[in-house]
Short mmCIF file of C-alpha atoms in Angstrom, two decimals:
data_model
loop_
_atom_site.label_atom_id
_atom_site.label_comp_id
_atom_site.label_asym_id
_atom_site.label_seq_id
_atom_site.Cartn_x
_atom_site.Cartn_y
_atom_site.Cartn_z
CA MET A 133 -70.80 178.17 159.55
CA ASN A 134 -72.99 181.24 159.11
CA GLY A 135 -76.73 180.96 159.32
CA LEU A 136 -77.56 181.71 155.73
CA LYS A 137 -75.37 179.31 153.91
CA SER A 138 -75.45 179.44 150.18
CA PHE A 139 -73.85 176.78 148.07
CA ASN A 140 -70.11 177.30 148.05
CA TRP A 141 -69.45 177.31 144.30
CA SER A 142 -65.83 178.42 144.42
CA GLY A 143 -64.99 175.89 147.11
CA TRP A 144 -66.43 172.95 145.21
CA LEU A 145 -64.85 174.26 142.05
CA SER A 146 -61.38 174.36 143.61
CA PHE A 147 -61.95 170.89 145.06
CA GLY A 148 -63.06 169.61 141.65
CA LEU A 149 -60.08 171.26 139.98
CA LEU A 150 -57.76 169.56 142.42
CA LEU A 151 -59.28 166.18 141.64
CA LEU A 152 -59.11 166.90 137.91
CA LEU A 153 -55.48 167.91 138.19
CA TRP A 154 -54.81 164.70 140.09
CA GLU A 155 -56.60 162.63 137.46
CA LEU A 156 -54.86 164.27 134.49
CA GLY A 157 -51.46 164.38 136.16
CA ALA A 158 -51.67 160.71 137.07
CA ARG A 159 -52.73 159.74 133.56
CA ALA A 160 -49.93 161.78 132.00
CA THR A 161 -47.15 160.36 134.15
CA PRO A 162 -47.45 156.59 134.59
CA LYS A 163 -44.39 156.69 136.87
CA LEU A 164 -46.38 158.52 139.49
CA GLN A 165 -49.31 156.13 139.35
CA LEU A 166 -48.04 154.08 142.26
CA TYR A 167 -48.33 157.15 144.46
CA PHE A 168 -51.23 158.88 142.80
CA PRO A 169 -53.42 156.44 140.97
CA PRO A 170 -55.98 158.35 138.88
CA VAL A 171 -59.07 159.34 140.88
CA SER A 172 -61.28 157.39 138.51
CA GLN A 173 -59.24 154.30 139.26
CA ILE A 174 -59.63 154.82 143.01
CA VAL A 175 -63.38 155.18 142.65
CA ALA A 176 -63.53 152.10 140.45
CA ALA A 177 -61.39 150.11 142.89
CA LEU A 178 -63.59 151.20 145.75
CA GLY A 179 -66.74 150.20 143.91
CA GLN A 180 -65.28 146.87 142.92
CA ALA A 181 -63.98 146.11 146.40
CA LEU A 182 -67.33 147.01 147.94
CA MET A 183 -69.13 144.72 145.51
CA ALA A 184 -66.73 141.87 146.13
CA GLY A 185 -67.45 141.91 149.83
CA PRO A 186 -64.25 141.93 151.87
CA VAL A 187 -64.14 145.69 152.20
CA ALA A 188 -67.72 145.86 153.34
CA GLN A 189 -66.78 143.25 155.91
CA HIS A 190 -63.77 145.26 157.10
CA PHE A 191 -66.01 148.30 157.30
CA GLY A 192 -68.51 146.40 159.43
CA VAL A 193 -65.82 145.07 161.74
CA THR A 194 -64.35 148.52 162.33
CA LEU A 195 -67.76 150.05 162.89
CA GLY A 196 -68.70 147.29 165.33
CA ARG A 197 -65.52 147.72 167.35
CA PHE A 198 -65.97 151.45 167.34
CA PHE A 199 -69.50 151.27 168.73
CA GLU A 200 -68.64 148.67 171.29
CA GLY A 201 -65.68 150.65 172.60
CA TYR A 202 -67.25 154.06 172.40
CA LEU A 203 -70.55 153.14 174.03
CA LEU A 204 -68.81 151.25 176.80
CA ALA A 205 -66.48 154.19 177.41
CA SER A 206 -69.40 156.63 177.42
CA VAL A 207 -71.38 154.70 180.01
CA LEU A 208 -68.34 154.12 182.21
CA ALA A 209 -66.96 157.63 182.01
CA VAL A 210 -70.24 159.47 182.47
CA THR A 211 -71.18 157.35 185.47
CA LEU A 212 -67.78 157.67 187.06
CA GLY A 213 -67.63 161.36 186.20
CA VAL A 214 -70.96 162.11 187.84
CA VAL A 215 -69.96 160.19 190.95
CA LEU A 216 -66.56 161.84 191.15
CA GLY A 217 -67.96 165.27 190.44
CA TYR A 218 -70.63 164.87 193.08
CA ILE A 219 -68.70 163.19 195.87
CA ARG A 220 -65.74 165.42 196.60
CA PHE A 221 -64.02 162.93 198.86
CA LEU A 222 -63.82 160.28 196.15
CA HIS A 223 -62.55 162.86 193.70
CA SER A 224 -59.81 163.94 196.06
CA LEU A 225 -58.77 160.31 196.38
CA LEU A 226 -58.54 159.67 192.67
CA GLU A 227 -57.46 163.07 191.38
CA THR A 228 -53.72 162.56 191.68
CA SER A 229 -53.87 159.17 189.99
CA ILE A 230 -55.95 160.58 187.14
CA GLU A 231 -53.57 163.49 186.68
CA LEU A 232 -50.65 161.09 186.53
CA LEU A 233 -52.20 158.78 183.95
CA ARG A 234 -53.66 161.46 181.72
CA PRO A 235 -50.51 162.90 180.13
CA MET A 236 -49.44 159.48 178.87
CA PRO A 237 -50.33 159.27 175.19
CA SER A 238 -53.20 156.79 175.14
CA VAL A 239 -51.79 154.70 172.31
CA ALA A 240 -48.94 153.64 174.58
CA ILE A 241 -51.48 151.36 176.23
CA ILE A 242 -51.64 149.20 173.08
CA PRO A 243 -48.62 147.03 173.98
CA VAL A 244 -50.03 146.38 177.45
CA ALA A 245 -53.39 145.48 175.95
CA ILE A 246 -51.71 143.07 173.53
CA LEU A 247 -49.90 141.48 176.44
CA LEU A 248 -53.05 141.08 178.48
CA LEU A 249 -55.62 140.31 175.81
CA GLY A 250 -53.68 139.05 172.81
CA ILE A 251 -54.44 140.38 169.35
CA GLY A 252 -58.14 140.19 168.90
CA ASP A 253 -61.36 142.11 169.14
CA SER A 254 -61.21 142.47 172.89
CA MET A 255 -57.79 144.11 172.77
CA ILE A 256 -58.94 146.68 170.21
CA VAL A 257 -62.14 147.42 172.10
CA ALA A 258 -60.26 147.72 175.41
CA VAL A 259 -57.78 150.19 173.95
CA THR A 260 -60.63 152.23 172.48
CA VAL A 261 -62.40 152.31 175.81
CA TYR A 262 -59.27 153.37 177.67
CA ALA A 263 -58.52 156.24 175.32
CA SER A 264 -61.99 157.67 174.94
CA VAL A 265 -62.77 157.48 178.65
CA TRP A 266 -60.46 160.41 179.48
CA PRO A 267 -62.08 163.34 177.69
CA ILE A 268 -65.56 162.18 178.70
CA LEU A 269 -64.56 161.68 182.32
CA ILE A 270 -62.77 165.01 182.69
CA ASN A 271 -65.57 166.96 181.04
CA THR A 272 -68.26 165.23 183.07
CA ILE A 273 -66.47 165.99 186.34
CA ASP A 274 -66.06 169.59 185.22
CA GLY A 275 -69.70 169.81 184.23
CA VAL A 276 -71.02 168.43 187.51
CA ARG A 277 -68.87 170.88 189.43
CA HIS A 278 -70.11 173.80 187.36
CA VAL A 279 -73.77 173.16 188.10
CA ASP A 280 -75.16 176.28 189.74
CA PRO A 281 -75.25 175.54 193.51
CA THR A 282 -78.40 177.64 193.79
CA LEU A 283 -80.20 175.04 191.69
CA ILE A 284 -79.08 172.25 193.99
CA ASP A 285 -80.05 174.23 197.09
CA THR A 286 -83.44 174.98 195.57
CA GLY A 287 -83.92 171.29 194.93
CA ARG A 288 -83.03 170.51 198.52
CA THR A 289 -85.39 173.15 199.81
CA PHE A 290 -88.19 171.53 197.87
CA GLY A 291 -87.35 168.25 199.52
CA LEU A 292 -85.94 166.37 196.56
CA THR A 293 -84.08 163.23 197.53
CA ARG A 294 -80.44 162.77 196.62
CA PRO A 295 -81.10 160.54 193.60
CA GLN A 296 -83.72 163.02 192.41
CA ILE A 297 -81.27 165.88 192.68
CA LEU A 298 -78.75 163.82 190.79
CA TRP A 299 -81.10 162.90 187.94
CA ARG A 300 -83.17 166.02 187.64
CA ILE A 301 -80.70 168.76 188.40
CA ILE A 302 -77.10 167.67 188.19
CA VAL A 303 -77.15 165.47 185.11
CA PRO A 304 -79.16 167.93 182.98
CA GLY A 305 -77.06 170.79 184.33
CA ALA A 306 -73.84 169.06 183.36
CA ALA A 307 -75.21 167.86 180.02
CA PRO A 308 -73.51 170.49 177.83
CA TYR A 309 -70.12 169.57 179.26
CA ILE A 310 -70.84 165.87 178.97
CA VAL A 311 -71.78 166.33 175.33
CA THR A 312 -68.51 168.13 174.64
CA GLY A 313 -66.63 165.26 176.22
CA LEU A 314 -68.61 162.73 174.23
CA ARG A 315 -67.84 164.53 170.99
CA ILE A 316 -64.10 164.61 171.65
CA GLY A 317 -64.31 160.97 172.72
CA LEU A 318 -65.91 160.05 169.42
CA SER A 319 -63.02 161.15 167.25
CA ILE A 320 -60.53 159.66 169.70
CA ALA A 321 -62.34 156.32 169.60
CA LEU A 322 -62.13 156.27 165.82
CA ILE A 323 -58.42 157.10 165.94
CA LEU A 324 -57.76 154.31 168.43
CA VAL A 325 -59.77 151.68 166.57
CA THR A 326 -57.90 152.30 163.34
CA THR A 327 -54.53 152.53 165.09
CA ALA A 328 -55.00 149.29 166.99
CA GLU A 329 -56.07 147.60 163.78
CA MET A 330 -52.89 148.78 162.11
CA VAL A 331 -50.58 147.73 164.92
CA ALA A 332 -52.16 144.35 165.59
CA GLY A 333 -55.11 143.32 163.54
CA SER A 334 -56.11 140.96 160.82
CA LYS A 335 -59.44 142.60 160.09
CA GLY A 336 -60.90 146.06 159.94
CA LEU A 337 -60.33 149.13 157.79
CA GLY A 338 -57.11 150.14 159.57
CA TYR A 339 -55.64 146.74 158.77
CA PHE A 340 -57.02 146.86 155.21
CA ILE A 341 -55.46 150.24 154.43
CA LEU A 342 -52.04 149.30 155.76
CA ASP A 343 -52.16 145.91 154.10
CA GLU A 344 -53.04 147.39 150.71
CA GLU A 345 -50.15 149.83 151.07
CA ARG A 346 -47.78 146.93 151.73
CA ALA A 347 -49.15 145.14 148.69
CA MET A 348 -48.62 148.35 146.69
CA ASN A 349 -52.29 148.51 145.75
CA SER A 350 -52.46 152.21 146.23
CA ALA A 351 -55.88 152.58 144.59
CA ASN A 352 -57.36 150.25 147.19
CA MET A 353 -55.48 152.05 149.95
CA TYR A 354 -56.96 155.41 148.97
CA GLY A 355 -60.35 153.74 148.66
CA GLY A 356 -60.06 152.52 152.23
CA ILE A 357 -59.12 155.99 153.42
CA VAL A 358 -62.17 157.45 151.69
CA LEU A 359 -64.30 154.90 153.52
CA VAL A 360 -62.80 155.73 156.92
CA ALA A 361 -63.26 159.43 156.27
CA LEU A 362 -66.87 158.79 155.29
CA MET A 363 -67.37 156.81 158.47
CA GLY A 364 -65.89 159.59 160.58
CA TYR A 365 -67.95 162.21 158.84
CA SER A 366 -71.22 160.31 159.16
CA LEU A 367 -70.63 159.47 162.81
CA ASN A 368 -69.98 163.12 163.53
CA ARG A 369 -73.13 164.16 161.70
CA LEU A 370 -75.16 161.55 163.54
CA PHE A 371 -73.76 162.84 166.81
CA LEU A 372 -74.71 166.43 166.04
CA LEU A 373 -78.20 165.29 165.09
CA LEU A 374 -78.65 163.39 168.35
CA GLU A 375 -77.16 166.27 170.31
CA ALA A 376 -79.61 168.74 168.77
CA ARG A 377 -82.44 166.40 169.79
CA ALA A 378 -81.22 165.68 173.29
CA LEU A 379 -80.36 169.27 174.12
CA ARG A 380 -83.30 170.88 172.35
CA TRP A 381 -84.27 172.70 175.52
CA ARG A 382 -80.87 174.30 175.64
CA HIS A 383 -80.94 175.59 172.09
CA GLY A 384 -84.36 177.02 172.82
CA MET A 385 -83.03 178.72 175.91
CA MET A 386 -80.08 180.19 174.06
CA ALA A 387 -82.30 181.48 171.29
CA ARG A 388 -84.56 183.11 173.85
CA GLN A 389 -81.63 184.78 175.51
CA GLU A 390 -80.46 186.18 172.24
CA ALA A 391 -83.88 187.49 171.31
CA MET B 15 -57.41 171.88 199.16
CA ARG B 16 -54.27 170.67 200.91
CA ALA B 17 -56.09 167.83 202.61
CA ALA B 18 -57.45 166.77 199.21
CA LYS B 19 -53.94 166.67 197.77
CA ILE B 20 -52.72 164.54 200.67
CA ASN B 21 -55.69 162.19 200.24
CA GLY B 22 -54.88 161.76 196.59
CA LEU B 23 -51.22 161.10 197.21
CA LEU B 24 -51.96 158.59 199.95
CA PHE B 25 -54.44 156.78 197.74
CA LEU B 26 -51.94 156.64 194.89
CA LEU B 27 -49.21 155.34 197.19
CA GLY B 28 -51.62 152.72 198.51
CA LEU B 29 -52.45 151.66 194.98
CA LEU B 30 -48.79 151.34 194.10
CA ALA B 31 -48.12 149.39 197.30
CA VAL B 32 -50.91 146.96 196.40
CA TRP B 33 -49.36 146.54 192.95
CA GLU B 34 -45.97 145.79 194.47
CA LEU B 35 -47.39 143.29 196.97
CA VAL B 36 -49.60 141.51 194.46
CA ALA B 37 -46.71 141.23 192.02
CA GLN B 38 -44.24 140.09 194.69
CA ALA B 39 -46.64 137.43 195.87
CA GLU B 40 -47.12 136.39 192.24
CA TRP B 41 -50.90 136.42 192.50
CA VAL B 42 -50.88 137.56 188.91
CA ASN B 43 -48.60 136.36 186.17
CA PRO B 44 -45.30 138.15 186.87
CA LEU B 45 -44.63 138.02 183.15
CA ILE B 46 -47.49 140.43 182.62
CA VAL B 47 -47.39 142.47 185.82
CA PRO B 48 -43.85 142.74 187.15
CA PRO B 49 -43.32 144.31 190.58
CA LEU B 50 -43.18 148.07 190.60
CA SER B 51 -39.74 148.08 192.17
CA LYS B 52 -38.41 146.12 189.21
CA ILE B 53 -39.97 148.55 186.74
CA LEU B 54 -38.47 151.51 188.57
CA ARG B 55 -35.08 149.85 188.73
CA ILE B 56 -35.09 149.14 185.03
CA PHE B 57 -36.41 152.63 184.35
CA SER B 58 -33.49 154.24 186.16
CA GLU B 59 -31.05 151.88 184.47
CA LEU B 60 -32.41 152.81 181.06
CA ILE B 61 -32.32 156.49 181.93
CA PHE B 62 -28.74 156.43 183.12
CA SER B 63 -27.50 154.22 180.32
CA GLY B 64 -28.90 156.88 178.01
CA GLN B 65 -31.13 154.49 176.12
CA ILE B 66 -34.48 156.08 176.92
CA PRO B 67 -33.21 159.67 176.59
CA LEU B 68 -31.80 158.75 173.19
CA GLN B 69 -35.09 157.29 171.96
CA ILE B 70 -36.98 160.29 173.26
CA LEU B 71 -34.59 162.62 171.52
CA VAL B 72 -35.13 160.78 168.24
CA SER B 73 -38.90 160.98 168.66
CA MET B 74 -38.91 164.60 169.71
CA LYS B 75 -36.88 165.69 166.69
CA ARG B 76 -39.54 164.22 164.42
CA ALA B 77 -42.35 165.59 166.53
CA ALA B 78 -40.90 169.10 166.61
CA ALA B 79 -40.33 169.14 162.86
CA GLY B 80 -43.92 168.14 162.10
CA TYR B 81 -45.41 170.39 164.73
CA PHE B 82 -43.55 173.55 163.74
CA LEU B 83 -44.08 172.87 160.07
CA ALA B 84 -47.81 172.62 160.71
CA ALA B 85 -47.71 175.88 162.67
CA ALA B 86 -45.72 177.61 159.95
CA VAL B 87 -48.18 176.60 157.23
CA PHE B 88 -51.54 176.62 158.96
CA ILE B 89 -51.34 179.75 161.11
CA PRO B 90 -50.80 181.94 158.00
CA LEU B 91 -53.43 179.99 156.09
CA GLY B 92 -55.85 180.47 158.98
CA VAL B 93 -55.16 184.21 159.03
CA PHE B 94 -55.76 184.54 155.31
CA MET B 95 -58.88 182.40 155.42
CA GLY B 96 -60.17 184.46 158.31
CA LEU B 97 -59.49 187.78 156.61
CA SER B 98 -60.71 187.02 153.14
CA PRO B 99 -64.05 185.36 152.49
CA THR B 100 -62.85 184.47 148.99
CA VAL B 101 -59.86 182.54 150.29
CA TYR B 102 -62.10 180.93 152.90
CA ARG B 103 -64.60 179.69 150.33
CA LEU B 104 -61.81 178.48 148.07
CA PHE B 105 -60.37 176.20 150.74
CA GLU B 106 -63.49 175.36 152.73
CA VAL B 107 -64.54 172.24 150.81
CA ILE B 108 -61.02 170.82 150.65
CA VAL B 109 -60.56 171.29 154.40
CA GLU B 110 -63.96 169.78 155.16
CA MET B 111 -63.11 166.78 152.99
CA LEU B 112 -59.76 166.12 154.63
CA ARG B 113 -60.70 166.84 158.22
CA PRO B 114 -62.75 163.72 158.97
CA VAL B 115 -59.84 161.46 158.00
CA PRO B 116 -58.58 159.97 161.28
CA PRO B 117 -54.87 160.91 161.37
CA PRO B 118 -53.43 157.39 161.82
CA VAL B 119 -54.98 156.38 158.52
CA VAL B 120 -52.59 158.79 156.84
CA ILE B 121 -49.65 156.65 157.98
CA PRO B 122 -49.93 154.17 155.09
CA VAL B 123 -49.99 157.06 152.60
CA ALA B 124 -46.91 158.53 154.23
CA LEU B 125 -45.26 155.10 154.16
CA LEU B 126 -45.97 154.85 150.46
CA PHE B 127 -44.43 158.24 149.74
CA PHE B 128 -41.57 158.42 152.18
CA GLY B 129 -40.81 154.87 153.25
CA LEU B 130 -39.78 154.23 156.84
CA GLY B 131 -37.73 157.37 157.32
CA ASP B 132 -38.19 160.49 159.40
CA GLU B 133 -40.15 162.25 156.66
CA MET B 134 -42.94 159.73 157.09
CA LYS B 135 -43.47 160.64 160.74
CA ILE B 136 -43.02 164.33 160.13
CA PHE B 137 -45.70 164.27 157.46
CA VAL B 138 -48.15 162.37 159.67
CA ILE B 139 -47.65 164.81 162.55
CA PHE B 140 -47.91 167.75 160.18
CA PHE B 141 -51.22 166.47 158.85
CA SER B 142 -52.76 165.71 162.23
CA CYS B 143 -51.75 168.96 163.91
CA ALA B 144 -53.01 170.93 160.94
CA TRP B 145 -56.71 171.00 161.81
CA PRO B 146 -56.71 172.23 165.39
CA ILE B 147 -54.18 174.92 164.48
CA LEU B 148 -56.04 176.01 161.35
CA LEU B 149 -59.52 176.03 162.84
CA ASN B 150 -58.54 177.84 166.02
CA THR B 151 -56.58 180.49 164.13
CA LEU B 152 -59.54 180.95 161.81
CA ASP B 153 -61.84 181.34 164.79
CA GLY B 154 -59.49 183.84 166.36
CA VAL B 155 -59.26 186.01 163.27
CA ARG B 156 -63.01 185.94 162.78
CA SER B 157 -63.75 187.05 166.29
CA ILE B 158 -61.45 190.07 166.14
CA ASP B 159 -63.14 193.27 167.15
CA TRP B 160 -63.76 195.11 163.88
CA VAL B 161 -63.29 198.45 165.62
CA LEU B 162 -59.64 197.50 166.08
CA LEU B 163 -59.21 196.79 162.40
CA ASN B 164 -61.05 199.90 161.30
CA THR B 165 -59.09 202.04 163.71
CA ALA B 166 -55.84 200.67 162.32
CA ARG B 167 -57.08 201.34 158.80
CA THR B 168 -58.17 204.86 159.68
CA PHE B 169 -54.70 205.58 160.94
CA GLY B 170 -53.42 204.44 157.59
CA LEU B 171 -51.46 201.43 158.74
CA PRO B 172 -50.27 199.36 155.80
CA ARG B 173 -51.69 195.84 155.46
CA ARG B 174 -48.46 194.25 156.63
CA LYS B 175 -48.45 196.22 159.82
CA ILE B 176 -52.13 195.53 160.42
CA ILE B 177 -51.47 191.83 160.23
CA TRP B 178 -48.40 191.89 162.50
CA GLN B 179 -49.44 194.51 165.00
CA VAL B 180 -53.20 194.18 165.21
CA ILE B 181 -54.44 190.86 163.94
CA LEU B 182 -51.81 188.47 165.25
CA PRO B 183 -51.73 189.86 168.80
CA ALA B 184 -55.53 189.95 168.88
CA CYS B 185 -55.95 186.32 167.90
CA ALA B 186 -52.86 185.07 169.74
CA PRO B 187 -54.96 183.45 172.50
CA GLN B 188 -56.85 181.28 170.01
CA ILE B 189 -53.66 180.42 168.15
CA ALA B 190 -52.21 179.36 171.49
CA THR B 191 -55.28 177.18 172.08
CA GLY B 192 -54.79 175.51 168.72
CA LEU B 193 -51.15 174.88 169.47
CA ARG B 194 -52.02 173.52 172.90
CA VAL B 195 -54.64 171.13 171.56
CA SER B 196 -52.16 169.92 168.96
CA LEU B 197 -49.51 169.11 171.52
CA PRO B 198 -50.94 165.80 172.81
CA ILE B 199 -52.01 164.94 169.26
CA MET B 200 -48.42 165.38 168.18
CA LEU B 201 -47.22 163.05 170.91
CA ILE B 202 -49.85 160.42 170.10
CA LEU B 203 -49.07 160.48 166.41
CA VAL B 204 -45.33 160.24 166.84
CA VAL B 205 -45.86 157.17 169.01
CA ILE B 206 -48.31 155.58 166.58
CA SER B 207 -46.19 156.21 163.52
CA GLU B 208 -43.18 154.74 165.28
CA MET B 209 -45.20 151.70 166.27
CA VAL B 210 -46.40 151.09 162.72
CA GLY B 211 -43.24 151.80 160.79
CA SER B 212 -39.94 152.52 162.46
CA THR B 213 -36.79 151.01 163.89
CA ASP B 214 -36.22 153.58 166.60
CA GLY B 215 -37.97 156.18 168.72
CA ILE B 216 -39.84 155.79 171.97
CA GLY B 217 -43.01 154.40 170.34
CA TYR B 218 -41.00 151.66 168.66
CA PHE B 219 -39.14 151.06 171.91
CA VAL B 220 -42.34 150.36 173.87
CA LEU B 221 -43.88 148.06 171.26
CA ASP B 222 -40.59 146.27 170.63
CA SER B 223 -40.12 145.63 174.34
CA GLN B 224 -43.56 144.03 174.42
CA ARG B 225 -42.75 141.84 171.42
CA ARG B 226 -39.57 140.64 173.10
CA PHE B 227 -41.48 140.09 176.34
CA LYS B 228 -39.26 142.57 178.16
CA VAL B 229 -42.28 143.65 180.10
CA ALA B 230 -40.61 145.75 182.76
CA GLN B 231 -38.80 147.62 180.01
CA MET B 232 -42.13 148.21 178.27
CA TYR B 233 -43.62 149.73 181.42
CA ALA B 234 -40.48 151.82 181.86
CA GLY B 235 -40.99 153.19 178.36
CA MET B 236 -44.60 154.05 179.17
CA LEU B 237 -43.51 155.80 182.33
CA ALA B 238 -41.06 157.82 180.26
CA LEU B 239 -43.88 158.74 177.87
CA ALA B 240 -46.10 159.90 180.71
CA ILE B 241 -43.30 162.06 182.09
CA LEU B 242 -42.62 163.38 178.62
CA GLY B 243 -46.28 164.30 178.11
CA TYR B 244 -46.38 166.08 181.44
CA THR B 245 -43.13 167.94 180.77
CA LEU B 246 -44.26 169.08 177.33
CA ASN B 247 -47.44 170.48 178.80
CA GLN B 248 -45.54 172.33 181.52
CA LEU B 249 -43.08 173.66 178.95
CA PHE B 250 -45.96 174.89 176.84
CA ASN B 251 -47.48 176.66 179.84
CA LEU B 252 -44.15 178.30 180.60
CA ILE B 253 -43.76 179.60 177.05
CA HIS B 254 -47.40 180.65 176.97
CA ARG B 255 -46.86 182.66 180.14
CA LEU B 256 -43.73 184.32 178.76
CA VAL B 257 -45.12 185.16 175.32
CA LEU B 258 -48.68 186.06 176.24
CA PRO B 259 -48.43 187.27 179.83
CA TRP B 260 -51.61 189.34 179.63
CA GLN B 261 -53.76 186.43 178.53
CA TRP B 262 -52.19 184.09 181.05
CA GLY B 263 -53.07 186.49 183.85
CA MET B 264 -56.64 186.72 182.62
CA MET B 265 -56.99 182.96 182.46
CA LYS B 266 -55.67 182.51 186.00
CA ARG B 267 -58.06 185.14 187.32
CA LYS B 268 -60.97 183.42 185.65
CA ASP B 269 -59.95 180.08 187.13
CA GLU B 270 -59.80 181.51 190.61
CA GLY B 271 -62.89 183.68 190.28
#
């Protein structure tokens, strides 16, 4: 978190100790092995399952659904958010409906989606879209409304057309908010994909993890969890990387202000 | 402002009227989209027969247990991690390793350990509320004005008193943020865990209604969930205003300004 980050020896040491304790404890008490299979066994199971293929396939399916749902939600929500943020009348029309739908926990939509779309890819993607739309939409609307009106007036004075104002002033101005929404949406999308796979799926990591638990293959179950965590972590990293690229101008500006 | 509210309400009423008409005319499969009037009728029946309130009560007991447990463990941990760099470094890697795990994935682990009982849901909620509470508390403690701490030390306040009278009030706003962010997460996770492994609770109720093709009942359950989510948020605001009146006033002023 701080700028000069040295390697955190004590942190890795305590993490390693925890794993070691797990490994030794599990080996010493075979009774516990159903709950805590030795770490080495989890790693071995993960390696084996990856080699054998099905897990890699589940991983691919989950990743594919995630991207489909998340990208669709991003495009929809940013577009709608910009429109609603910009055109006050439309916003006033939809505001009450949005406020009514928002407090409902998004997973409650899963049964409706099953009813409408059956239990397949499209249901899982639809649920993911529905859930991750909200944070992106709300943040985009907020961002558009927080654009400095002076900027917009300046643009008008210089004779920019409405689309130009939208693209060159409002969207960049709202970008930091939009990015925040997109980041929240990312973790929500991952939550919804795995949940939907658990509730009604026959493929994907969510299904795999739950299925391995039911089959009492706890080593495989933990292996699946490690994979999902890795996926979440890498997606987050990728996002931060892209964000740093896309908003380079902003980081530069902030650095200049600090200096 | 007022005109905007009226617009929104009119639009919503129009939307609902269209729903009712379309469903009455059976332009869409009535099995999937029952008329609104039917949903509302069944909703009120289920409310007055006590069925929905009972399910909500069951769910909320689990939710509250997990939520408060998470607060009781992770607020202190956040304070200690924020105060002591050693403690922070000790836990940093473990936290960073566990944080990217999407909470629903923990459900199978909890099933393995606790079976289908309440403990399973409580654990899942505990785990998923942990991170927002921990990270916000940590942030709060780290952004405390050091002059405050040094002043307290200069006056010879014992460590206990510093924590209770200086640190906790100073980072209360961030702790409140963490608790607020966790609130919808708690609701989502109680619903998910009841959908995946339970025989009661509002999450089970909604999914079960769908499986039995009692569609109006399913929508009634969703309506109850929306109302519940809204009520919880309002309740949180009320408590926030009572416990941290100074911060609440500041927030309102900022919103208006």
